Amino acid sequence: MREVADYLGNPAAVSRASYVDSRVVDLFSTCSSRRRPRQTEPGGAGNLTLMQSPVHTTDVVVVGAGLAGLAAARRAAEAGLDVVVLEASDAVGGRVRTDAVDGVLLDRGFQLVNPSYPAVRRLLDLRALSLQQFAAAVVVARASGSYRLSDPRRGRGLVASLAGATGSLREKAAFARYAVVCSYGPVSQLRDRPELSYGAALDAAGVHGQLRRAVLEPFLAGVLGEDRQETSRRYVDLVLRSFARGVPSLPAAGIQKLPDLLADGLPEGSLRLSVRAREVTGRRVVSAGGTWRARAVVVATDPTTASELCGLSPPRMRALTTLYFRAGWSPVPDRRPLLHLDGDRRGPVVNSAVVSDAAPAYCRNGSLVAATVLGAADGHEVEGQVRRHLALIYRTAVEPWELIATYPIREALPSMAPPVTLTRRVDLGDGLFVAGDHRETPSMQGALASGERAAHAVVASLGAPAARDPVA
Ligand SMILES: Cc1cc2nc3c(=O)[nH]c(=O)nc-3n(C[C@H](O)[C@H](O)[C@H](O)COP(=O)(O)OP(=O)(O)OC[C@H]3O[C@@H](n4cnc5c(N)ncnc54)[C@H](O)[C@@H]3O)c2cc1C
């Protein structure tokens, strides 16, 4: 298995297995060939001397072209402001990127977009995403057999699916009551519920048997990046709501289609790739390629960098690792695209899916299986355990499967341990604004909504563009 150093300058080397981390994504360039070329700042490559270092002026500089930065830039541009987006990496997307390797699409960490996310609906053309749906169900593997659990409104029903296999009727009824409040109550009510860990909230709701241990805990571990049930119930209630309201899906062309579509809507020339902001002081952004002076700066980097640039306290981050295997054929006989969990927790895999059963373009030659584990794992070390676990989950021999790549993402998701504020301030004063999932919730919805919120705050502080003063 190759380390990232092997990959530099040799894109094909990633095909065996690769290392990627949200803070070193700019080492990868395979995606760029699939995208329309963007303006790249010469200084971003470090070849501009200090003497040449130019000073640029604009209304708004957005630092970071992940979902939050792109949403902020789109909204600010729509309001008539001149916007420049500085992105350290070689392509847009941040944690939402896709590598094309030997004809296989590999998202940098298995993730799903939920079309019920309000910000996705506001900002993106769902038809252009060409979403490929997963089934509104999960498969729970146990030593005693495999059990499909469907959304009660779409399939046989949670209670029926689990009859005799996991949990008591009382527990199932208690969870159904809990889920109904999350799914259909007003969001404001969910946000203001007493702050507890979700484990304590499920205890209080009477959900503490097999349904919880075999289904809810493994499922939520993969979504939250932790299995101690310490995440705030305020956030978990919103997660349950989104799963009740929409079916998780993948864009046919890879998860990176989301940021690519957002970037396509930016004004020509506003995006500068391979430009890393080194310093943000007041309304100035300094990079190796020059200095930008603006009337407002939106820092939309990853949470750790944002803390450094803005002087905020850094959030604790959760790590996830996804291993991708190519199998000769789908291990799921009817090829129904489902999320697979292990109700007996017999190994490190928190969830697995046959990605190509949902989105065939991800792997035309064989089947692509994703397996996600908690933490930033070394592919060498976990491969054996993951294979043994996948054999139990899919009840098939997995030795012939080829490990294509491993994506350990050290800084995958900000922790949401209580107490949390679901809407954190984006206006830091003196023309400095901050956006990113750490200002809202650790999700695509949170990132996009925070970007929109930061842009609205910028527009409110600068006034109507028609009345604005020119940038000095
Ligand atoms: C493995 C994994 C699984 C996930 N699963 C899901 C899921 O199923 N559903 C879901 O909704 N969400 C999921 N998420 C979360 C979601 O991807 C993130 O919450 C979201 O993408 C964060 O976007 P962002 O714009 O806030 O930050 P980022 O994506 O981190 O973007 C920050 C950008 O800033 C750039 N940058 C950093 N420093 C600088 C600098 N100094 N100068 C210029 N640019 C800089 C970076 O290169 C990056 O492009 C998952 C995340 C991971 C990693």
mmCIF file with all atom_site columns, C-alpha atoms in Angstrom, residues 236-402:
data_model
loop_
_atom_site.group_PDB
_atom_site.id
_atom_site.type_symbol
_atom_site.label_atom_id
_atom_site.label_alt_id
_atom_site.label_comp_id
_atom_site.label_asym_id
_atom_site.label_entity_id
_atom_site.label_seq_id
_atom_site.pdbx_PDB_ins_code
_atom_site.Cartn_x
_atom_site.Cartn_y
_atom_site.Cartn_z
_atom_site.occupancy
_atom_site.B_iso_or_equiv
_atom_site.pdbx_formal_charge
_atom_site.auth_seq_id
_atom_site.auth_comp_id
_atom_site.auth_asym_id
_atom_site.auth_atom_id
_atom_site.pdbx_PDB_model_num
ATOM 1   C CA . VAL A 1 236 ? -29.038 13.978  16.571  1.00 0.00 ? 236 VAL A CA 1
ATOM 2   C CA . ASP A 1 237 ? -32.724 14.936  16.540  1.00 0.00 ? 237 ASP A CA 1
ATOM 3   C CA . LEU A 1 238 ? -32.064 16.954  13.372  1.00 0.00 ? 238 LEU A CA 1
ATOM 4   C CA . VAL A 1 239 ? -30.190 14.012  11.849  1.00 0.00 ? 239 VAL A CA 1
ATOM 5   C CA . LEU A 1 240 ? -33.170 11.725  12.524  1.00 0.00 ? 240 LEU A CA 1
ATOM 6   C CA . ARG A 1 241 ? -35.451 14.344  11.013  1.00 0.00 ? 241 ARG A CA 1
ATOM 7   C CA . SER A 1 242 ? -33.431 14.549  7.800   1.00 0.00 ? 242 SER A CA 1
ATOM 8   C CA . PHE A 1 243 ? -33.432 10.757  7.399   1.00 0.00 ? 243 PHE A CA 1
ATOM 9   C CA . ALA A 1 244 ? -37.198 10.687  7.923   1.00 0.00 ? 244 ALA A CA 1
ATOM 10  C CA . ARG A 1 245 ? -37.753 13.391  5.327   1.00 0.00 ? 245 ARG A CA 1
ATOM 11  C CA . GLY A 1 246 ? -35.363 12.456  2.543   1.00 0.00 ? 246 GLY A CA 1
ATOM 12  C CA . VAL A 1 247 ? -33.569 9.469   1.106   1.00 0.00 ? 247 VAL A CA 1
ATOM 13  C CA . PRO A 1 248 ? -29.764 9.708   1.205   1.00 0.00 ? 248 PRO A CA 1
ATOM 14  C CA . SER A 1 249 ? -28.303 9.708   -2.273  1.00 0.00 ? 249 SER A CA 1
ATOM 15  C CA . LEU A 1 250 ? -25.159 10.077  -4.350  1.00 0.00 ? 250 LEU A CA 1
ATOM 16  C CA . PRO A 1 251 ? -24.740 12.269  -7.417  1.00 0.00 ? 251 PRO A CA 1
ATOM 17  C CA . ALA A 1 252 ? -24.202 10.009  -10.432 1.00 0.00 ? 252 ALA A CA 1
ATOM 18  C CA . ALA A 1 253 ? -20.855 11.688  -11.150 1.00 0.00 ? 253 ALA A CA 1
ATOM 19  C CA . GLY A 1 254 ? -19.484 11.581  -7.598  1.00 0.00 ? 254 GLY A CA 1
ATOM 20  C CA . ILE A 1 255 ? -20.051 13.653  -4.486  1.00 0.00 ? 255 ILE A CA 1
ATOM 21  C CA . GLN A 1 256 ? -17.854 16.411  -5.922  1.00 0.00 ? 256 GLN A CA 1
ATOM 22  C CA . LYS A 1 257 ? -20.676 17.309  -8.269  1.00 0.00 ? 257 LYS A CA 1
ATOM 23  C CA . LEU A 1 258 ? -22.094 19.420  -5.414  1.00 0.00 ? 258 LEU A CA 1
ATOM 24  C CA . PRO A 1 259 ? -19.193 21.869  -5.107  1.00 0.00 ? 259 PRO A CA 1
ATOM 25  C CA . ASP A 1 260 ? -18.608 21.772  -8.856  1.00 0.00 ? 260 ASP A CA 1
ATOM 26  C CA . LEU A 1 261 ? -22.161 22.973  -9.503  1.00 0.00 ? 261 LEU A CA 1
ATOM 27  C CA . LEU A 1 262 ? -21.825 25.711  -6.907  1.00 0.00 ? 262 LEU A CA 1
ATOM 28  C CA . ALA A 1 263 ? -18.530 26.852  -8.403  1.00 0.00 ? 263 ALA A CA 1
ATOM 29  C CA . ASP A 1 264 ? -20.000 26.887  -11.899 1.00 0.00 ? 264 ASP A CA 1
ATOM 30  C CA . GLY A 1 265 ? -22.419 29.552  -10.695 1.00 0.00 ? 265 GLY A CA 1
ATOM 31  C CA . LEU A 1 266 ? -19.678 31.936  -9.554  1.00 0.00 ? 266 LEU A CA 1
ATOM 32  C CA . PRO A 1 267 ? -18.784 34.962  -11.654 1.00 0.00 ? 267 PRO A CA 1
ATOM 33  C CA . GLU A 1 268 ? -16.027 34.303  -14.176 1.00 0.00 ? 268 GLU A CA 1
ATOM 34  C CA . GLY A 1 269 ? -12.551 34.786  -12.714 1.00 0.00 ? 269 GLY A CA 1
ATOM 35  C CA . SER A 1 270 ? -13.665 34.988  -9.084  1.00 0.00 ? 270 SER A CA 1
ATOM 36  C CA . LEU A 1 271 ? -12.153 31.658  -8.059  1.00 0.00 ? 271 LEU A CA 1
ATOM 37  C CA . ARG A 1 272 ? -8.396  31.462  -7.403  1.00 0.00 ? 272 ARG A CA 1
ATOM 38  C CA . LEU A 1 273 ? -7.162  27.918  -6.851  1.00 0.00 ? 273 LEU A CA 1
ATOM 39  C CA . SER A 1 274 ? -3.886  26.929  -5.170  1.00 0.00 ? 274 SER A CA 1
ATOM 40  C CA . VAL A 1 275 ? -3.826  30.113  -3.103  1.00 0.00 ? 275 VAL A CA 1
ATOM 41  C CA . ARG A 1 276 ? -3.376  29.525  0.610   1.00 0.00 ? 276 ARG A CA 1
ATOM 42  C CA . ALA A 1 277 ? -4.249  32.410  2.920   1.00 0.00 ? 277 ALA A CA 1
ATOM 43  C CA . ARG A 1 278 ? -1.454  32.777  5.429   1.00 0.00 ? 278 ARG A CA 1
ATOM 44  C CA . GLU A 1 279 ? -2.824  35.577  7.498   1.00 0.00 ? 279 GLU A CA 1
ATOM 45  C CA . VAL A 1 280 ? -6.073  37.443  7.928   1.00 0.00 ? 280 VAL A CA 1
ATOM 46  C CA . THR A 1 281 ? -5.803  40.800  9.604   1.00 0.00 ? 281 THR A CA 1
ATOM 47  C CA . GLY A 1 282 ? -8.850  42.999  9.674   1.00 0.00 ? 282 GLY A CA 1
ATOM 48  C CA . ARG A 1 283 ? -9.981  43.319  6.104   1.00 0.00 ? 283 ARG A CA 1
ATOM 49  C CA . ARG A 1 284 ? -6.707  42.054  4.600   1.00 0.00 ? 284 ARG A CA 1
ATOM 50  C CA . VAL A 1 285 ? -5.811  38.571  3.476   1.00 0.00 ? 285 VAL A CA 1
ATOM 51  C CA . VAL A 1 286 ? -2.167  37.738  2.876   1.00 0.00 ? 286 VAL A CA 1
ATOM 52  C CA . SER A 1 287 ? -1.013  34.834  0.714   1.00 0.00 ? 287 SER A CA 1
ATOM 53  C CA . ALA A 1 288 ? 2.240   33.969  -1.014  1.00 0.00 ? 288 ALA A CA 1
ATOM 54  C CA . GLY A 1 289 ? 0.702   35.327  -4.202  1.00 0.00 ? 289 GLY A CA 1
ATOM 55  C CA . GLY A 1 290 ? -0.213  38.733  -2.876  1.00 0.00 ? 290 GLY A CA 1
ATOM 56  C CA . THR A 1 291 ? -2.456  40.652  -0.535  1.00 0.00 ? 291 THR A CA 1
ATOM 57  C CA . TRP A 1 292 ? -6.188  41.165  -0.905  1.00 0.00 ? 292 TRP A CA 1
ATOM 58  C CA . ARG A 1 293 ? -7.836  44.194  0.618   1.00 0.00 ? 293 ARG A CA 1
ATOM 59  C CA . ALA A 1 294 ? -11.584 43.928  0.940   1.00 0.00 ? 294 ALA A CA 1
ATOM 60  C CA . ARG A 1 295 ? -14.540 45.481  2.656   1.00 0.00 ? 295 ARG A CA 1
ATOM 61  C CA . ALA A 1 296 ? -15.329 42.109  4.224   1.00 0.00 ? 296 ALA A CA 1
ATOM 62  C CA . VAL A 1 297 ? -13.454 38.822  4.643   1.00 0.00 ? 297 VAL A CA 1
ATOM 63  C CA . VAL A 1 298 ? -15.257 35.502  5.094   1.00 0.00 ? 298 VAL A CA 1
ATOM 64  C CA . VAL A 1 299 ? -13.019 32.766  6.501   1.00 0.00 ? 299 VAL A CA 1
ATOM 65  C CA . ALA A 1 300 ? -14.614 29.498  5.295   1.00 0.00 ? 300 ALA A CA 1
ATOM 66  C CA . THR A 1 301 ? -11.731 27.088  5.796   1.00 0.00 ? 301 THR A CA 1
ATOM 67  C CA . ASP A 1 302 ? -11.760 23.826  7.722   1.00 0.00 ? 302 ASP A CA 1
ATOM 68  C CA . PRO A 1 303 ? -12.544 24.379  11.418  1.00 0.00 ? 303 PRO A CA 1
ATOM 69  C CA . THR A 1 304 ? -8.965  24.112  12.689  1.00 0.00 ? 304 THR A CA 1
ATOM 70  C CA . THR A 1 305 ? -7.556  26.580  10.158  1.00 0.00 ? 305 THR A CA 1
ATOM 71  C CA . ALA A 1 306 ? -10.474 28.941  10.752  1.00 0.00 ? 306 ALA A CA 1
ATOM 72  C CA . SER A 1 307 ? -9.644  28.956  14.460  1.00 0.00 ? 307 SER A CA 1
ATOM 73  C CA . GLU A 1 308 ? -6.035  29.788  13.690  1.00 0.00 ? 308 GLU A CA 1
ATOM 74  C CA . LEU A 1 309 ? -6.849  32.545  11.200  1.00 0.00 ? 309 LEU A CA 1
ATOM 75  C CA . CYS A 1 310 ? -9.642  34.113  13.277  1.00 0.00 ? 310 CYS A CA 1
ATOM 76  C CA . GLY A 1 311 ? -8.332  33.550  16.798  1.00 0.00 ? 311 GLY A CA 1
ATOM 77  C CA . LEU A 1 312 ? -11.222 31.263  17.781  1.00 0.00 ? 312 LEU A CA 1
ATOM 78  C CA . SER A 1 313 ? -10.937 28.285  20.088  1.00 0.00 ? 313 SER A CA 1
ATOM 79  C CA . PRO A 1 314 ? -10.452 25.171  17.935  1.00 0.00 ? 314 PRO A CA 1
ATOM 80  C CA . PRO A 1 315 ? -13.247 22.601  17.972  1.00 0.00 ? 315 PRO A CA 1
ATOM 81  C CA . ARG A 1 316 ? -12.520 18.973  18.764  1.00 0.00 ? 316 ARG A CA 1
ATOM 82  C CA . MET A 1 317 ? -12.616 17.003  15.519  1.00 0.00 ? 317 MET A CA 1
ATOM 83  C CA . ARG A 1 318 ? -13.806 13.444  14.864  1.00 0.00 ? 318 ARG A CA 1
ATOM 84  C CA . ALA A 1 319 ? -11.906 11.169  12.498  1.00 0.00 ? 319 ALA A CA 1
ATOM 85  C CA . LEU A 1 320 ? -13.286 8.651   10.003  1.00 0.00 ? 320 LEU A CA 1
ATOM 86  C CA . THR A 1 321 ? -11.594 6.264   7.607   1.00 0.00 ? 321 THR A CA 1
ATOM 87  C CA . THR A 1 322 ? -13.159 4.778   4.489   1.00 0.00 ? 322 THR A CA 1
ATOM 88  C CA . LEU A 1 323 ? -11.703 1.760   2.733   1.00 0.00 ? 323 LEU A CA 1
ATOM 89  C CA . TYR A 1 324 ? -12.806 1.068   -0.842  1.00 0.00 ? 324 TYR A CA 1
ATOM 90  C CA . PHE A 1 325 ? -12.776 -2.441  -2.287  1.00 0.00 ? 325 PHE A CA 1
ATOM 91  C CA . ARG A 1 326 ? -13.509 -3.590  -5.811  1.00 0.00 ? 326 ARG A CA 1
ATOM 92  C CA . ALA A 1 327 ? -15.450 -6.846  -5.933  1.00 0.00 ? 327 ALA A CA 1
ATOM 93  C CA . GLY A 1 328 ? -16.154 -8.911  -9.049  1.00 0.00 ? 328 GLY A CA 1
ATOM 94  C CA . TRP A 1 329 ? -19.891 -8.600  -8.435  1.00 0.00 ? 329 TRP A CA 1
ATOM 95  C CA . SER A 1 330 ? -22.204 -7.161  -5.814  1.00 0.00 ? 330 SER A CA 1
ATOM 96  C CA . PRO A 1 331 ? -22.298 -9.131  -2.555  1.00 0.00 ? 331 PRO A CA 1
ATOM 97  C CA . VAL A 1 332 ? -25.989 -8.178  -2.269  1.00 0.00 ? 332 VAL A CA 1
ATOM 98  C CA . PRO A 1 333 ? -27.973 -10.711 -4.298  1.00 0.00 ? 333 PRO A CA 1
ATOM 99  C CA . ASP A 1 334 ? -30.806 -8.373  -5.351  1.00 0.00 ? 334 ASP A CA 1
ATOM 100 C CA . ARG A 1 335 ? -28.380 -5.388  -5.657  1.00 0.00 ? 335 ARG A CA 1
ATOM 101 C CA . ARG A 1 336 ? -30.707 -3.202  -3.605  1.00 0.00 ? 336 ARG A CA 1
ATOM 102 C CA . PRO A 1 337 ? -28.650 -0.174  -2.489  1.00 0.00 ? 337 PRO A CA 1
ATOM 103 C CA . LEU A 1 338 ? -28.695 -0.258  1.289   1.00 0.00 ? 338 LEU A CA 1
ATOM 104 C CA . LEU A 1 339 ? -26.564 0.766   4.212   1.00 0.00 ? 339 LEU A CA 1
ATOM 105 C CA . HIS A 1 340 ? -25.201 -2.318  5.998   1.00 0.00 ? 340 HIS A CA 1
ATOM 106 C CA . LEU A 1 341 ? -24.618 -2.346  9.767   1.00 0.00 ? 341 LEU A CA 1
ATOM 107 C CA . ASP A 1 342 ? -23.441 -5.006  12.174  1.00 0.00 ? 342 ASP A CA 1
ATOM 108 C CA . GLY A 1 343 ? -25.904 -5.339  15.049  1.00 0.00 ? 343 GLY A CA 1
ATOM 109 C CA . ASP A 1 344 ? -23.437 -7.466  17.016  1.00 0.00 ? 344 ASP A CA 1
ATOM 110 C CA . ARG A 1 345 ? -20.509 -5.028  16.561  1.00 0.00 ? 345 ARG A CA 1
ATOM 111 C CA . ARG A 1 346 ? -18.098 -7.861  15.702  1.00 0.00 ? 346 ARG A CA 1
ATOM 112 C CA . GLY A 1 347 ? -15.466 -5.636  14.147  1.00 0.00 ? 347 GLY A CA 1
ATOM 113 C CA . PRO A 1 348 ? -14.407 -2.078  13.364  1.00 0.00 ? 348 PRO A CA 1
ATOM 114 C CA . VAL A 1 349 ? -16.748 -1.327  10.443  1.00 0.00 ? 349 VAL A CA 1
ATOM 115 C CA . VAL A 1 350 ? -19.499 1.109   11.456  1.00 0.00 ? 350 VAL A CA 1
ATOM 116 C CA . ASN A 1 351 ? -21.209 1.017   8.077   1.00 0.00 ? 351 ASN A CA 1
ATOM 117 C CA . SER A 1 352 ? -20.712 -0.392  4.635   1.00 0.00 ? 352 SER A CA 1
ATOM 118 C CA . ALA A 1 353 ? -22.434 0.025   1.289   1.00 0.00 ? 353 ALA A CA 1
ATOM 119 C CA . VAL A 1 354 ? -22.111 -1.289  -2.230  1.00 0.00 ? 354 VAL A CA 1
ATOM 120 C CA . VAL A 1 355 ? -21.760 2.161   -3.725  1.00 0.00 ? 355 VAL A CA 1
ATOM 121 C CA . SER A 1 356 ? -22.106 0.991   -7.319  1.00 0.00 ? 356 SER A CA 1
ATOM 122 C CA . ASP A 1 357 ? -25.461 -0.679  -6.590  1.00 0.00 ? 357 ASP A CA 1
ATOM 123 C CA . ALA A 1 358 ? -26.820 2.848   -6.015  1.00 0.00 ? 358 ALA A CA 1
ATOM 124 C CA . ALA A 1 359 ? -24.644 4.736   -8.498  1.00 0.00 ? 359 ALA A CA 1
ATOM 125 C CA . PRO A 1 360 ? -23.335 2.374   -11.225 1.00 0.00 ? 360 PRO A CA 1
ATOM 126 C CA . ALA A 1 361 ? -21.066 5.021   -12.786 1.00 0.00 ? 361 ALA A CA 1
ATOM 127 C CA . TYR A 1 362 ? -18.825 4.826   -9.721  1.00 0.00 ? 362 TYR A CA 1
ATOM 128 C CA . CYS A 1 363 ? -17.521 1.460   -10.918 1.00 0.00 ? 363 CYS A CA 1
ATOM 129 C CA . ARG A 1 364 ? -18.434 0.067   -14.324 1.00 0.00 ? 364 ARG A CA 1
ATOM 130 C CA . ASN A 1 365 ? -16.074 -2.856  -14.059 1.00 0.00 ? 365 ASN A CA 1
ATOM 131 C CA . GLY A 1 366 ? -17.159 -4.805  -10.978 1.00 0.00 ? 366 GLY A CA 1
ATOM 132 C CA . SER A 1 367 ? -18.716 -3.506  -7.766  1.00 0.00 ? 367 SER A CA 1
ATOM 133 C CA . LEU A 1 368 ? -17.420 -0.806  -5.438  1.00 0.00 ? 368 LEU A CA 1
ATOM 134 C CA . VAL A 1 369 ? -17.788 -1.542  -1.719  1.00 0.00 ? 369 VAL A CA 1
ATOM 135 C CA . ALA A 1 370 ? -17.171 1.195   0.870   1.00 0.00 ? 370 ALA A CA 1
ATOM 136 C CA . ALA A 1 371 ? -16.443 0.346   4.493   1.00 0.00 ? 371 ALA A CA 1
ATOM 137 C CA . THR A 1 372 ? -16.074 3.073   7.105   1.00 0.00 ? 372 THR A CA 1
ATOM 138 C CA . VAL A 1 373 ? -14.385 2.776   10.499  1.00 0.00 ? 373 VAL A CA 1
ATOM 139 C CA . LEU A 1 374 ? -14.043 5.280   13.315  1.00 0.00 ? 374 LEU A CA 1
ATOM 140 C CA . GLY A 1 375 ? -10.747 7.121   13.738  1.00 0.00 ? 375 GLY A CA 1
ATOM 141 C CA . ALA A 1 376 ? -7.914  7.795   11.317  1.00 0.00 ? 376 ALA A CA 1
ATOM 142 C CA . ALA A 1 377 ? -6.813  4.262   10.558  1.00 0.00 ? 377 ALA A CA 1
ATOM 143 C CA . ASP A 1 378 ? -3.773  3.003   8.729   1.00 0.00 ? 378 ASP A CA 1
ATOM 144 C CA . GLY A 1 379 ? -4.983  0.909   5.807   1.00 0.00 ? 379 GLY A CA 1
ATOM 145 C CA . HIS A 1 380 ? -2.212  -1.683  6.398   1.00 0.00 ? 380 HIS A CA 1
ATOM 146 C CA . GLU A 1 381 ? -3.249  -2.163  9.989   1.00 0.00 ? 381 GLU A CA 1
ATOM 147 C CA . VAL A 1 382 ? -7.001  -2.366  9.586   1.00 0.00 ? 382 VAL A CA 1
ATOM 148 C CA . GLU A 1 383 ? -7.377  -4.121  6.251   1.00 0.00 ? 383 GLU A CA 1
ATOM 149 C CA . GLY A 1 384 ? -7.378  -7.623  7.754   1.00 0.00 ? 384 GLY A CA 1
ATOM 150 C CA . GLN A 1 385 ? -9.897  -6.752  10.471  1.00 0.00 ? 385 GLN A CA 1
ATOM 151 C CA . VAL A 1 386 ? -12.093 -4.916  7.984   1.00 0.00 ? 386 VAL A CA 1
ATOM 152 C CA . ARG A 1 387 ? -12.081 -7.850  5.564   1.00 0.00 ? 387 ARG A CA 1
ATOM 153 C CA . ARG A 1 388 ? -13.026 -10.286 8.357   1.00 0.00 ? 388 ARG A CA 1
ATOM 154 C CA . HIS A 1 389 ? -15.809 -7.967  9.424   1.00 0.00 ? 389 HIS A CA 1
ATOM 155 C CA . LEU A 1 390 ? -17.134 -7.473  5.881   1.00 0.00 ? 390 LEU A CA 1
ATOM 156 C CA . ALA A 1 391 ? -17.275 -11.249 5.445   1.00 0.00 ? 391 ALA A CA 1
ATOM 157 C CA . LEU A 1 392 ? -19.611 -11.384 8.463   1.00 0.00 ? 392 LEU A CA 1
ATOM 158 C CA . ILE A 1 393 ? -21.679 -8.412  7.338   1.00 0.00 ? 393 ILE A CA 1
ATOM 159 C CA . TYR A 1 394 ? -22.221 -9.634  3.768   1.00 0.00 ? 394 TYR A CA 1
ATOM 160 C CA . ARG A 1 395 ? -22.012 -13.360 4.588   1.00 0.00 ? 395 ARG A CA 1
ATOM 161 C CA . THR A 1 396 ? -19.691 -13.988 1.705   1.00 0.00 ? 396 THR A CA 1
ATOM 162 C CA . ALA A 1 397 ? -16.025 -14.611 1.014   1.00 0.00 ? 397 ALA A CA 1
ATOM 163 C CA . VAL A 1 398 ? -14.214 -11.315 0.531   1.00 0.00 ? 398 VAL A CA 1
ATOM 164 C CA . GLU A 1 399 ? -10.647 -12.540 -0.108  1.00 0.00 ? 399 GLU A CA 1
ATOM 165 C CA . PRO A 1 400 ? -10.896 -11.869 -3.856  1.00 0.00 ? 400 PRO A CA 1
ATOM 166 C CA . TRP A 1 401 ? -11.882 -8.247  -3.264  1.00 0.00 ? 401 TRP A CA 1
ATOM 167 C CA . GLU A 1 402 ? -9.204  -5.745  -4.193  1.00 0.00 ? 402 GLU A CA 1
#
